[in-house]
Amino acid sequence: MMHLISLKNIYSKQLPNMPKEYIVRLLLHYSHKSVVLLKRNGTVMGGITYRAFTPQGFGEIAFCAIASSEQVKGYGTRLMNYTKEYAVTMDHLSHFLTYADNNAVGYFTKQGFTKEITLDKA
Ligand code: COA
C-alpha cells in the first residue's frame, strides 16, 4: 500500500492534467494492477498501472510514469519490459492498449506500440 501511495504521488506530479481523485480511484481499484519500479533502497521510481481484460486477451494501460529525476536513463523501457512479461505470463494477455498523451507517443512508439490498432475489432 505504501508503494502504491508513493506511485500515486509520482503519477500526479508527472500527469498534472489528471485529477488526483481519478488517479487514486483507478490505482486502488481491485480491477487494476500496478508494476512498481523500486530502487535498491526501496524508493519508488515509477510504475505502470493497467487493467487486464483477460477473456479478450488485452490489457489497458491507464498510467505510466517515471519520477522526473530518473527519466531518460532507460528505466521506462525496463519497466515496460517487466510489465509485458508479467502480463503475458500471469494474465495471459497478448496486447496492450493505451490512450497516450501527445508527448508520450515517442516513448510508446519506442516500446513497440503502434497508432493503428492491430487487434481484431471484435
Ligand atoms: N518523447 C519522445 N521520446 C521519449 C520520451 C518522450 N516524452 N520519453 C522518453 N523517450 C525516449 C527516450 O529518449 C528513449 O529513447 P532511446 O531508447 O532511443 O534512447 C526511449 O524513449 C526510452 O526512454 P527511457 O529512459 O526508457 O524512458 P523514461 O525512463 O524516461 O520513461 C516516460 C518514459 C514516458 C515513462 C517518462 O518520461 C514519464 O514519466 N513521463 C511523464 C509521464 C507520461 O507522460 N507518461 C505517459 C502517459 S501515461
Coordinates of C-alpha atoms and ligand atoms in Angstrom, one line a residue:
M1 CA 0.0 0.0 0.0
M2 CA 2.9 2.4 0.8
H3 CA 4.4 1.7 -2.6
L4 CA 1.1 2.4 -4.3
I5 CA 0.7 5.7 -2.5
S6 CA 4.2 6.7 -3.5
L7 CA 3.3 5.7 -7.1
K8 CA 0.2 7.8 -6.9
N9 CA 2.4 10.9 -5.9
I10 CA 4.6 10.2 -9.0
Y11 CA 1.6 9.9 -11.3
S12 CA 0.0 13.1 -10.0
K13 CA 3.3 15.0 -10.5
Q14 CA 4.1 13.6 -13.9
L15 CA 0.5 13.7 -15.2
P16 CA -0.7 17.2 -14.0
N17 CA -3.8 17.1 -16.1
M18 CA -5.2 14.0 -14.5
P19 CA -7.3 14.7 -11.4
K20 CA -5.8 13.2 -8.3
E21 CA -9.1 11.6 -7.3
Y22 CA -9.2 9.8 -10.7
I23 CA -5.7 8.5 -10.3
V24 CA -6.4 7.2 -6.7
R25 CA -9.7 5.6 -7.8
L26 CA -8.1 3.6 -10.6
L27 CA -4.8 2.8 -8.9
L28 CA -6.5 1.4 -5.8
H29 CA -9.3 -0.4 -7.7
Y30 CA -9.2 -4.2 -7.5
S31 CA -9.6 -4.5 -11.3
H32 CA -6.3 -2.6 -11.8
K33 CA -2.7 -3.9 -11.3
S34 CA 0.4 -1.9 -10.8
V35 CA 4.0 -2.8 -11.5
V36 CA 6.2 -0.6 -9.3
L37 CA 9.9 0.0 -10.0
L38 CA 12.0 0.2 -6.8
K39 CA 15.5 1.4 -6.1
R40 CA 17.7 -0.9 -4.0
N41 CA 16.9 1.3 -1.0
G42 CA 13.2 0.7 -1.5
T43 CA 12.3 4.1 -3.0
V44 CA 9.6 4.0 -5.7
M45 CA 11.0 5.4 -9.0
G46 CA 7.9 4.8 -11.1
G47 CA 5.4 2.3 -12.3
I48 CA 2.7 1.2 -14.8
T49 CA -1.0 0.7 -13.8
Y50 CA -3.1 -1.4 -16.1
R51 CA -6.4 -3.2 -16.2
A52 CA -6.4 -6.8 -17.6
F53 CA -9.3 -7.8 -19.8
T54 CA -8.4 -11.5 -19.6
P55 CA -11.2 -13.1 -21.7
Q56 CA -10.4 -10.6 -24.5
G57 CA -6.6 -11.1 -24.1
F58 CA -5.6 -7.5 -23.8
G59 CA -4.7 -5.0 -21.1
E60 CA -5.3 -1.3 -20.9
I61 CA -2.5 0.9 -19.6
A62 CA -4.1 3.6 -17.5
F63 CA -0.9 5.3 -16.2
C64 CA 2.8 5.0 -16.8
A65 CA 5.4 7.3 -15.3
I66 CA 9.0 7.6 -14.0
A67 CA 10.0 10.2 -11.4
S68 CA 11.5 13.2 -13.2
S69 CA 15.0 12.8 -11.6
E70 CA 15.2 9.3 -13.1
Q71 CA 13.8 9.9 -16.6
V72 CA 15.7 9.1 -19.9
K73 CA 18.0 6.6 -18.1
G74 CA 16.3 3.5 -19.6
Y75 CA 14.1 2.8 -16.6
G76 CA 10.9 3.4 -18.5
T77 CA 11.9 0.8 -21.1
R78 CA 12.9 -1.7 -18.3
L79 CA 9.6 -1.1 -16.5
M80 CA 7.6 -1.7 -19.7
N81 CA 9.5 -4.9 -20.4
Y82 CA 8.8 -6.2 -16.9
T83 CA 5.2 -5.3 -17.3
K84 CA 4.8 -7.0 -20.6
E85 CA 6.5 -10.2 -19.2
Y86 CA 4.2 -10.2 -16.2
A87 CA 1.1 -9.6 -18.3
V88 CA 1.9 -12.4 -20.7
T89 CA 2.8 -15.0 -18.1
M90 CA 0.4 -14.1 -15.2
D91 CA -2.6 -12.6 -17.0
H92 CA -2.2 -14.4 -20.4
L93 CA -2.5 -11.2 -22.3
S94 CA -1.2 -10.7 -25.8
H95 CA -1.7 -7.0 -26.4
F96 CA -1.7 -3.7 -24.5
L97 CA -3.8 -0.7 -25.5
T98 CA -3.3 2.8 -24.2
Y99 CA -4.6 6.3 -24.8
A100 CA -1.3 8.2 -24.8
D101 CA -0.6 11.8 -24.1
N102 CA 0.8 13.6 -27.2
N103 CA 4.3 14.0 -25.7
A104 CA 4.4 10.3 -24.6
V105 CA 3.8 9.0 -28.2
G106 CA 7.6 8.9 -28.8
Y107 CA 8.2 6.7 -25.8
F108 CA 5.3 4.3 -26.6
T109 CA 6.4 4.0 -30.2
K110 CA 9.9 3.0 -29.0
Q111 CA 8.3 0.4 -26.8
G112 CA 6.7 -1.2 -29.9
F113 CA 3.2 0.4 -29.7
T114 CA 1.5 1.4 -33.0
K115 CA -1.1 4.2 -33.6
E116 CA -3.1 1.8 -35.7
I117 CA -4.9 -0.8 -33.5
T118 CA -3.8 -4.2 -34.9
L119 CA -6.2 -6.2 -32.6
D120 CA -9.2 -7.8 -34.1
K121 CA -12.1 -5.3 -33.8
A122 CA -14.4 -7.8 -32.1
Ligands
COA1 N1 9.1 11.7 -26.1 C1 9.9 11.1 -27.0 N2 10.8 10.1 -26.7 C2 10.9 9.8 -25.4 C3 10.1 10.4 -24.4 C4 9.2 11.4 -24.8 N3 8.5 12.1 -23.9 N4 10.5 9.9 -23.2 C5 11.4 9.0 -23.4 N5 11.7 8.9 -24.7 C6 12.6 8.1 -25.4 C7 14.0 8.1 -24.8 O1 14.8 9.1 -25.4 C8 14.5 6.7 -25.1 O2 14.9 6.6 -26.5 P1 16.2 5.7 -26.9 O3 15.8 4.3 -26.5 O4 16.3 5.9 -28.4 O5 17.3 6.3 -26.1 C9 13.2 5.9 -25.0 O6 12.1 6.7 -25.2 C10 13.1 5.2 -23.7 O7 13.4 6.1 -22.7 P2 13.5 5.6 -21.1 O8 14.7 6.3 -20.5 O9 13.5 4.1 -21.1 O10 12.1 6.2 -20.6 P3 11.9 7.1 -19.2 O11 12.5 6.3 -18.1 O12 12.3 8.5 -19.5 O13 10.4 7.0 -19.1 C11 8.2 8.1 -19.5 C12 9.5 7.5 -20.2 C13 7.3 8.5 -20.7 C14 7.5 7.0 -18.7 C15 8.6 9.3 -18.7 O14 9.2 10.2 -19.5 C16 7.5 9.9 -17.9 O15 7.2 9.5 -16.8 N6 6.9 11.0 -18.5 C17 5.8 11.7 -17.8 C18 4.5 10.9 -17.7 C19 3.9 10.4 -19.0 O16 3.9 11.2 -20.0 N7 3.5 9.2 -19.1 C20 2.9 8.5 -20.3 C21 1.5 8.8 -20.4 S1 0.5 7.8 -19.2

